[in-house]
GROMACS .gro file of C-alpha atoms in nm:
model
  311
    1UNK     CA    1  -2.359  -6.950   1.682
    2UNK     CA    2  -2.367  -6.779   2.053
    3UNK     CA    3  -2.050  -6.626   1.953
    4UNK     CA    4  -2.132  -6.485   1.657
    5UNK     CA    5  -2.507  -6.319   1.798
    6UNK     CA    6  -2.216  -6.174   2.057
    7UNK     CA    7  -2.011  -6.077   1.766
    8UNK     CA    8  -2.313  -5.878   1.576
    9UNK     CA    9  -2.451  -5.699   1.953
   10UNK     CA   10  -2.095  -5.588   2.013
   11UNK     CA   11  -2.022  -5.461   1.650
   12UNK     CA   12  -2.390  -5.243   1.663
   13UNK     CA   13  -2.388  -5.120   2.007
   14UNK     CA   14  -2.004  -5.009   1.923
   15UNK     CA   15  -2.138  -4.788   1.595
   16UNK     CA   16  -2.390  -4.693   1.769
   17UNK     CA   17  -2.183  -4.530   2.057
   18UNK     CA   18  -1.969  -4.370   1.741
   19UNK     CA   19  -2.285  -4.227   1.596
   20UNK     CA   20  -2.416  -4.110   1.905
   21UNK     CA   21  -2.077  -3.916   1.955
   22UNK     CA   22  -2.087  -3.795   1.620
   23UNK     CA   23  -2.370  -3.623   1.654
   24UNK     CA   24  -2.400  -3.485   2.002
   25UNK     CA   25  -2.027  -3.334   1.878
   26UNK     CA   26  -2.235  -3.180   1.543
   27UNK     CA   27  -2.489  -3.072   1.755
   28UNK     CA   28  -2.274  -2.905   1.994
   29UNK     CA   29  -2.105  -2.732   1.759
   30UNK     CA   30  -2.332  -2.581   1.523
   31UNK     CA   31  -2.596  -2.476   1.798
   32UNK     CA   32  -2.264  -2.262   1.876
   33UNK     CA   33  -2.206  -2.136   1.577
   34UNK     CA   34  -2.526  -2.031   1.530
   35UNK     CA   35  -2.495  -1.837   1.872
   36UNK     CA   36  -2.223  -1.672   1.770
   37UNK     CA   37  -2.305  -1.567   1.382
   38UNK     CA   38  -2.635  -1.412   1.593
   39UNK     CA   39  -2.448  -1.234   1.841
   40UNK     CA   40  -2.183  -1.109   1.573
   41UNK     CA   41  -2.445  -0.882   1.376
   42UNK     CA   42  -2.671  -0.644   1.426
   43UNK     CA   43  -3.042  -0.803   1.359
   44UNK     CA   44  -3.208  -0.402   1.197
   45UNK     CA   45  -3.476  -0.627   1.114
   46UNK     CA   46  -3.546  -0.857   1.410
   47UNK     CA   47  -3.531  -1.166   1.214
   48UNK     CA   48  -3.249  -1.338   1.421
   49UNK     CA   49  -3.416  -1.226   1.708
   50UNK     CA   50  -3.773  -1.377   1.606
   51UNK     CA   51  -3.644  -1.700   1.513
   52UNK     CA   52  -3.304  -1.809   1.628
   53UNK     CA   53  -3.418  -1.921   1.997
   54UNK     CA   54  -3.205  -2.102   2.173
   55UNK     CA   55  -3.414  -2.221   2.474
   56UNK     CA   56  -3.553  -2.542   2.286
   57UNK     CA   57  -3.310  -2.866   2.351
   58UNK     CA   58  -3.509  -3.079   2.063
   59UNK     CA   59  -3.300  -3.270   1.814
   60UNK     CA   60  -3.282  -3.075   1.528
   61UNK     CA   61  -3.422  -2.741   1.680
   62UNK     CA   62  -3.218  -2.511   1.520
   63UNK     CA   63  -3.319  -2.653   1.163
   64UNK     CA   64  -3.664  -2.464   1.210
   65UNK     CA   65  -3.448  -2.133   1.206
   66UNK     CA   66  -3.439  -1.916   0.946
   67UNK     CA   67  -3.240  -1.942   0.703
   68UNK     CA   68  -3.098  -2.281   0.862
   69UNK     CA   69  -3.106  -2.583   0.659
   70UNK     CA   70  -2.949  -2.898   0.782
   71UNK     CA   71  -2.852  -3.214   0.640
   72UNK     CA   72  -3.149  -3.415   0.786
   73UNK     CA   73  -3.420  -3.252   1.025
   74UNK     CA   74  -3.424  -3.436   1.300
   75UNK     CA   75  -2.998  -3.394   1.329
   76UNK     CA   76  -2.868  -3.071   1.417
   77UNK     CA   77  -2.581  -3.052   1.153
   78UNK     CA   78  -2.576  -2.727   0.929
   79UNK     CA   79  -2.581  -2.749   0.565
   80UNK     CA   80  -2.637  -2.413   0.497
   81UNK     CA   81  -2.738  -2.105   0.590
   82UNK     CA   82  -2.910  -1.829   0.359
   83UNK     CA   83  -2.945  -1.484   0.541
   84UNK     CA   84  -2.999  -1.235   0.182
   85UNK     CA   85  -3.116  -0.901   0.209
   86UNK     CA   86  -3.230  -0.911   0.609
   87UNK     CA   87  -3.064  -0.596   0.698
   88UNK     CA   88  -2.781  -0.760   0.922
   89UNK     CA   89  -2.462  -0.539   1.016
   90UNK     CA   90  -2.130  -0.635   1.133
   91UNK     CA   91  -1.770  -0.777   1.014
   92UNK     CA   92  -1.789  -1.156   0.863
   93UNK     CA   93  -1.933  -1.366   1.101
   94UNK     CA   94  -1.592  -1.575   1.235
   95UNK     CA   95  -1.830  -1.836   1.424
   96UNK     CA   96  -1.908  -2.028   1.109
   97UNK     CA   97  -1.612  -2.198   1.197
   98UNK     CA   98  -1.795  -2.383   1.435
   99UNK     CA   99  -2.040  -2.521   1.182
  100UNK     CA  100  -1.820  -2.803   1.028
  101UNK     CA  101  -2.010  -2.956   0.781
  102UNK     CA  102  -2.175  -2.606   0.595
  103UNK     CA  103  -2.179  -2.614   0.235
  104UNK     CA  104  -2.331  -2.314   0.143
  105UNK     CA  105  -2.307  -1.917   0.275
  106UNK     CA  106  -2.552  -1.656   0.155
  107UNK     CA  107  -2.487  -1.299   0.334
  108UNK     CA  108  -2.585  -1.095   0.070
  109UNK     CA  109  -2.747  -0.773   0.008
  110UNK     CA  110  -2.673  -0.691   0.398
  111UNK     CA  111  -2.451  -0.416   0.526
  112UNK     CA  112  -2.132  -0.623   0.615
  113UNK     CA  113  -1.848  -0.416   0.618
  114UNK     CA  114  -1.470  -0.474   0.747
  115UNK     CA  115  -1.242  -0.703   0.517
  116UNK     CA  116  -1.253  -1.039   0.451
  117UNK     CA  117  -1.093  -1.311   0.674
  118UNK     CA  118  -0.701  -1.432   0.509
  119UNK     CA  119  -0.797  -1.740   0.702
  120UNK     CA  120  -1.124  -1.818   0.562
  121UNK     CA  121  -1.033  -2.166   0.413
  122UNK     CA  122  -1.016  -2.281   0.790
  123UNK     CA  123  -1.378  -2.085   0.872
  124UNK     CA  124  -1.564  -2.186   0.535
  125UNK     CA  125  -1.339  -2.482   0.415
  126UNK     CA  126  -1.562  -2.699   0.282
  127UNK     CA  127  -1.815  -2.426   0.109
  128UNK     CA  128  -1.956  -2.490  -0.207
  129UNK     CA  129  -2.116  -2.184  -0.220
  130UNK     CA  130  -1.993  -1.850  -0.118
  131UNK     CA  131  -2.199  -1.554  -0.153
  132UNK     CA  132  -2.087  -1.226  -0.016
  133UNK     CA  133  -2.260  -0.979  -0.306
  134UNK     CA  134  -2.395  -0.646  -0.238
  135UNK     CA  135  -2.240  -0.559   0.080
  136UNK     CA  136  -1.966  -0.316   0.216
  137UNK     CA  137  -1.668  -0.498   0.190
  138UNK     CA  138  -1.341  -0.380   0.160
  139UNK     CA  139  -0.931  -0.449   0.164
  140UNK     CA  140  -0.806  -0.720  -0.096
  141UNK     CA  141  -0.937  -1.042  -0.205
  142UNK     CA  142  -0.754  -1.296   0.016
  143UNK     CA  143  -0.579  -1.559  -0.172
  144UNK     CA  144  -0.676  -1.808   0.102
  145UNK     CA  145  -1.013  -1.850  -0.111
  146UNK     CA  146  -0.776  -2.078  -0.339
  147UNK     CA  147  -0.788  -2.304  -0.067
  148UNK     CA  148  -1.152  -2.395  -0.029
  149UNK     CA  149  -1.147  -2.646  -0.318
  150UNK     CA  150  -1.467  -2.761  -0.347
  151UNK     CA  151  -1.611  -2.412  -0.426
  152UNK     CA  152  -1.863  -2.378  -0.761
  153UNK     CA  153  -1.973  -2.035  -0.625
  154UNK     CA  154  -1.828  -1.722  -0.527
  155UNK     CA  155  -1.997  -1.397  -0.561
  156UNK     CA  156  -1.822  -1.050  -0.378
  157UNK     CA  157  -1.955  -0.822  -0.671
  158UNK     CA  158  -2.086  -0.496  -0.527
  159UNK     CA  159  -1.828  -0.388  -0.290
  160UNK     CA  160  -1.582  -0.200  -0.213
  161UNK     CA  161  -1.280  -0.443  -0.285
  162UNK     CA  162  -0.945  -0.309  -0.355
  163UNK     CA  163  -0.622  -0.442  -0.523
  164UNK     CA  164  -0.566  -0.745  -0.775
  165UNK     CA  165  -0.751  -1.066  -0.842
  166UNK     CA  166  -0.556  -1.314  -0.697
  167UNK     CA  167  -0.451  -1.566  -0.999
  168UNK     CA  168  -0.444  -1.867  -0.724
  169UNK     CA  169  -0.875  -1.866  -0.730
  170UNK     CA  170  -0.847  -1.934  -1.104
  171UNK     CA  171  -0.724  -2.298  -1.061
  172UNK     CA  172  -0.993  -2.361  -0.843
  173UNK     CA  173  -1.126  -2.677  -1.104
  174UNK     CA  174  -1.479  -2.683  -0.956
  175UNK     CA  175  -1.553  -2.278  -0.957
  176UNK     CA  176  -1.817  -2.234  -1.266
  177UNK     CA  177  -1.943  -1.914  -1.106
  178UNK     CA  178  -1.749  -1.586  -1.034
  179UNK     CA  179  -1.826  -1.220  -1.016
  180UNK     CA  180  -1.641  -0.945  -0.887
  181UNK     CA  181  -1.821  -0.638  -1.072
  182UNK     CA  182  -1.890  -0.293  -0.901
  183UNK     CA  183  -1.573  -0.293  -0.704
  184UNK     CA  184  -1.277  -0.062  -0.693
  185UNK     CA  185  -1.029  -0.368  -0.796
  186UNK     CA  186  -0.732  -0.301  -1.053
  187UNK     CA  187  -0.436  -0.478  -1.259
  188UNK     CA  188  -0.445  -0.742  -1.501
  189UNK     CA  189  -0.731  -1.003  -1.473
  190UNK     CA  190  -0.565  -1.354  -1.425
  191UNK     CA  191  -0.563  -1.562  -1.748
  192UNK     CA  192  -0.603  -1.865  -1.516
  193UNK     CA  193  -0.997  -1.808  -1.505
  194UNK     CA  194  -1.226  -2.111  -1.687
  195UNK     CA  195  -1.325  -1.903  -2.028
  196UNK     CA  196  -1.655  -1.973  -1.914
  197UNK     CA  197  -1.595  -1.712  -1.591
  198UNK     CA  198  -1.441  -1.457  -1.850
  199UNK     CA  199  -1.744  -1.302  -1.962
  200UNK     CA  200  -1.788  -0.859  -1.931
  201UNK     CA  201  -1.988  -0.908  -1.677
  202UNK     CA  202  -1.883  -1.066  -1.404
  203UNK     CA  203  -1.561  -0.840  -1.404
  204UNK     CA  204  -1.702  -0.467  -1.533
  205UNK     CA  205  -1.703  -0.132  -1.329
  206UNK     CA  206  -1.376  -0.164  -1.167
  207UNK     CA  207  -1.179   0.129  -1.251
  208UNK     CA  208  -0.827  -0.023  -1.246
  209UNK     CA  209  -0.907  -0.388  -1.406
  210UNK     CA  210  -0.800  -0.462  -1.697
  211UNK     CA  211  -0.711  -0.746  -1.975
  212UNK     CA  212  -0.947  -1.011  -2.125
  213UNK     CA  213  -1.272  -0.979  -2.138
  214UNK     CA  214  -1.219  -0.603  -2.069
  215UNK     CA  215  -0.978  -0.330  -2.244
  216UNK     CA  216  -0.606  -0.463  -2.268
  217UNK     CA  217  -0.389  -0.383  -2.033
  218UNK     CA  218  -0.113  -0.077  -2.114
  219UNK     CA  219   0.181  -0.264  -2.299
  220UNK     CA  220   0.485  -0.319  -2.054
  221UNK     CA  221   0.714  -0.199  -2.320
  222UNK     CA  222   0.572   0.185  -2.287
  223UNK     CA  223   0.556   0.202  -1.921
  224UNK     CA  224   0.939   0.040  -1.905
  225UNK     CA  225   1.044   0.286  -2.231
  226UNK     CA  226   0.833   0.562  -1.989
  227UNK     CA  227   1.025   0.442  -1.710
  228UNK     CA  228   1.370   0.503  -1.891
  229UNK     CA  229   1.286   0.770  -2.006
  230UNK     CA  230   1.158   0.973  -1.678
  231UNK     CA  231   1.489   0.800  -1.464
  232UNK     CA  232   1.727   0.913  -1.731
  233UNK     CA  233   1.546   1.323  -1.690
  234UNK     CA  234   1.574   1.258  -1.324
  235UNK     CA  235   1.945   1.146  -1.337
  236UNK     CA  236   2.024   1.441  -1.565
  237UNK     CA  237   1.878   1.717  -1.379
  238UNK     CA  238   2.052   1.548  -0.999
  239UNK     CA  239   2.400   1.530  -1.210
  240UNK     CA  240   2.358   1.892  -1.333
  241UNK     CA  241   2.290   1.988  -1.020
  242UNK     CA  242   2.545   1.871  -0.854
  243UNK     CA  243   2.824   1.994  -1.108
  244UNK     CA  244   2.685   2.358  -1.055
  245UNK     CA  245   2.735   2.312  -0.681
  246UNK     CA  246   3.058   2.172  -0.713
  247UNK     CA  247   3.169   2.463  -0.950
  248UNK     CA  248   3.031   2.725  -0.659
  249UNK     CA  249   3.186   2.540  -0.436
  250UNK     CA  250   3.521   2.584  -0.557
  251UNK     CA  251   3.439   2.951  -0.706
  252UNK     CA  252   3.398   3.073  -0.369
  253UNK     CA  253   3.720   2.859  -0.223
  254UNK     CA  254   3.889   3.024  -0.483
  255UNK     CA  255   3.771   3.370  -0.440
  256UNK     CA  256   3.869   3.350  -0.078
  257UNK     CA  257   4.208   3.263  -0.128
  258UNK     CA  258   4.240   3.491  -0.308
  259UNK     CA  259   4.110   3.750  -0.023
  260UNK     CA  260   4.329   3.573   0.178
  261UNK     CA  261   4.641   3.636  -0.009
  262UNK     CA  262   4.593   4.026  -0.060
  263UNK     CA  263   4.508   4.046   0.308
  264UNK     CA  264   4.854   3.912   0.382
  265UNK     CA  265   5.010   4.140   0.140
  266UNK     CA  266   4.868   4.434   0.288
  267UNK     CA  267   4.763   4.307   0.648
  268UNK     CA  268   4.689   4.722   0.766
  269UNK     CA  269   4.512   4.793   0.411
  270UNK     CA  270   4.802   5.091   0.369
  271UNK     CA  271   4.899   4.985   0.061
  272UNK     CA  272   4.736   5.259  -0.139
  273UNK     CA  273   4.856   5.521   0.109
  274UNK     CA  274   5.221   5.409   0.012
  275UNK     CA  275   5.195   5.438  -0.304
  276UNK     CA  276   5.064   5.777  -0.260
  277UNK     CA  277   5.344   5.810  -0.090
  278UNK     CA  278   5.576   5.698  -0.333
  279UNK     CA  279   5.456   5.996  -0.583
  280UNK     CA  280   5.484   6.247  -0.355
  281UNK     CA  281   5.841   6.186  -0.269
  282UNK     CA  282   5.893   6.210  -0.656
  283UNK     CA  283   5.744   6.543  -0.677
  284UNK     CA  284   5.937   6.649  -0.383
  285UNK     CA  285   6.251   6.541  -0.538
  286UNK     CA  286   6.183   6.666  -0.871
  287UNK     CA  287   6.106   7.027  -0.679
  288UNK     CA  288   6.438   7.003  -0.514
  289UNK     CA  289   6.630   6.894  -0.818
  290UNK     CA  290   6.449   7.244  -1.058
  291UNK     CA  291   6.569   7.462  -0.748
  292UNK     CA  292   6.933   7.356  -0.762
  293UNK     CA  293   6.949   7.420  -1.130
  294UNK     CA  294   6.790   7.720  -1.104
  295UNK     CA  295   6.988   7.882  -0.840
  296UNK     CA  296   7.282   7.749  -1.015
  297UNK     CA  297   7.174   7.946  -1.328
  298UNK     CA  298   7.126   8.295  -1.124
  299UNK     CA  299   7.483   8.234  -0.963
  300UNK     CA  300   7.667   8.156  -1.310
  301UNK     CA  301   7.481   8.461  -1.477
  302UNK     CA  302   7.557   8.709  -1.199
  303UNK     CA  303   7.937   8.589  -1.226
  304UNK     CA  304   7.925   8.668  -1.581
  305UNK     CA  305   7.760   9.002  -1.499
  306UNK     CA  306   8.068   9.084  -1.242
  307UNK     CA  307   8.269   9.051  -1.490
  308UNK     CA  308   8.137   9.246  -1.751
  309UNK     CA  309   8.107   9.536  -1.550
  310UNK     CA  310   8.411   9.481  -1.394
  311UNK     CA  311   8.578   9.550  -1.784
   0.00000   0.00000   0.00000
C-alpha cells in the first residue's frame, strides 16, 4: 500500500516537472517571438508600442496584448495573433517562428512589402489561417505553402504577386478558402483547386491568369503552329543569308584571280603600248614596201624612155 502512495507521488511530481518544462519552454519562446515580430515593423500607429510591454514577468502577460490570443490566459502560449489594418511596415515578420503552437496569422490591410518567405512551412507550419490580403507583396507564390497542411485559410489577394499559381497548394485537403485577386499573377490556374475555391472571384484582375473560372487559356496547338511557323521564317531568312554571303564571297575570290592573272600577263601594264607598237611597225613596213614598187616603176619607165629615144 506504502509502495503504491510512493508509486502515485513519484508518477505526479514527474508530470509535473514535464509540464512545468513545457511551459516555461512556451513561454520563453513566444514572449520572443513577440519581441521580434515588434521590432521587425514599423508601429505608424503606436499600437505595438502602447501595448506590447515587455517589462511585466506575469504568467500569461503577453495574452493582454493586442492582437494576442493564447491558448489559455494564464499560459503564455500563442494561438494567434490578429494585427489588420494597424498601419505596420516591414518585410514578413520571420520571428513567428518562435511562436510554436500559432494557428492563426492576420497581417492584413498593412503596408508589408518584400516577398514572401520559400521557407514559410518551417515559420508558420502549423497555421490554420493565413491572411496576408491587402498589402504590398511581391515575387512568386512560394510552393512551400503546400507544406503547411493543416491550412483552411489563405488570403494574399491585393498585392503585387507575380508568376503562376503553384498547382502543389491545390492538394492542400483542408484549404476551403483561397483568394488571390488584384495581383499581377499569370498562366493557367491549376485544375487541382476544390471546385468550391474556383469561383471568379477569388482569382479576377490578374492580367496574365487564365483557365477555369476565368477566360480559357490560348490553345497550345496555335502558339506551337505560331511557333513553327515564326522558326521556319527565321531559318529561311539566316539560310538566305548566308547563301548570298557565300556567293560574294566567292564573286570577289573570283574577281581577284582574275586581277591576279592579267597582272602576271602584263606585270609593267605595257601591254597596250605593244600593241600600238605592233601597228606601227605595219604601217612602217607597208610605207617601205609602196616605195620600192614605186621607185621600181620610175626606173623601168625611164629605161623604156632611153630606149625610145635612143631609136
Amino acid at each position: 500500500m506504502l509502495i503504491s502512495r510512493v508509486f502515485k507521488v513519484v508518477i505526479v511530481t514527474c508530470l509535473w516537472l514535464l509540464l512545468s518544462c513545457s511551459l516555461s519552454y512556451g513561454t520563453a519562446t513566444d514572449i520572443a517571438c513577440l519581441k521580434s515580430i515588434k521590432d521587425s515593423l514599423i508601429d505608424t500607429r503606436n499600437y505595438l508600442n502602447s501595448s506590447w510591454k515587455f517589462e511585466n514577468a506575469t504568467e500569461g502577460f503577453i495574452c493582454s496584448f493586442l492582437g494576442v490570443e493564447c491558448w489559455h490566459p494564464n499560459e503564455n502560449r500563442v494561438l494567434n495573433i490578429r494585427l489588420p489594418d494597424m498601419g505596420l511596415k516591414g518585410r514578413f515578420p520571420l520571428g513567428l517562428t518562435n511562436c510554436t503552437s500559432i494557428t492563426g496569422i492576420d497581417l492584413s490591410s498593412n503596408e508589408l512589402f518584400g516577398s514572401i518567405p520559400q521557407n514559410i512551412s518551417t515559420i508558420v507550419g502549423y497555421a490554420t489561417s493565413l491572411d496576408l490580403s491587402s498589402n504590398n507583396f511581391s515575387g512568386e507564390i512560394p510552393s512551400g505553402l503546400a507544406n503547411c497542411s493543416f491550412l483552411n485559410v489563405l488570403k494574399l489577394d491585393h498585392n503585387k504577386l507575380t508568376g503562376q499559381i503553384p498547382g502543389q497548394i491545390g492538394f492542400l485537403d483542408r484549404l476551403k478558402t483561397f483568394s488571390v485577386a488584384n495581383n499581377l499573377l499569370s498562366g493557367p490556374i491549376p485544375s487541382s483547386f476544390n471546385p468550391v475555391i474556383l469561383t471568379e472571384e477569388n482569382f479576377a484582375n490578374n492580367p496574365g491568369l487564365c483557365g477555369k473560372p476565368l477566360s480559357p487559356c490560348p490553345s497550345i496547338s496555335k502558339k506551337t503552329n505560331t511557333g513553327i511557323i515564326a522558326g521556319a521564317a527565321v531559318g529561311g531568312v539566316t539560310i538566305a543569308a548566308i547563301g548570298v554571303a557565300i556567293g560574294m564571297f566567292f564573286y570577289y575570290r573570283r574577281m581577284s584571280m582574275m586581277r591576279k592573272l592579267k597582272k602576271d600577263d602584263d606585270p609593267e601594264g605595257n601591254k597596250w603600248a605593244k600593241s600600238l607598237k605592233g601597228v606601227k611597225g605595219i604601217k612602217a613596213s607597208y610605207s617601205n614596201t609602196l616605195f620600192f614598187h614605186s621607185f621600181y616603176f620610175y626606173f623601168i619607165s625611164s629605161s623604156q624612155l632611153r630606149s625610145c629615144v635612143l631609136c
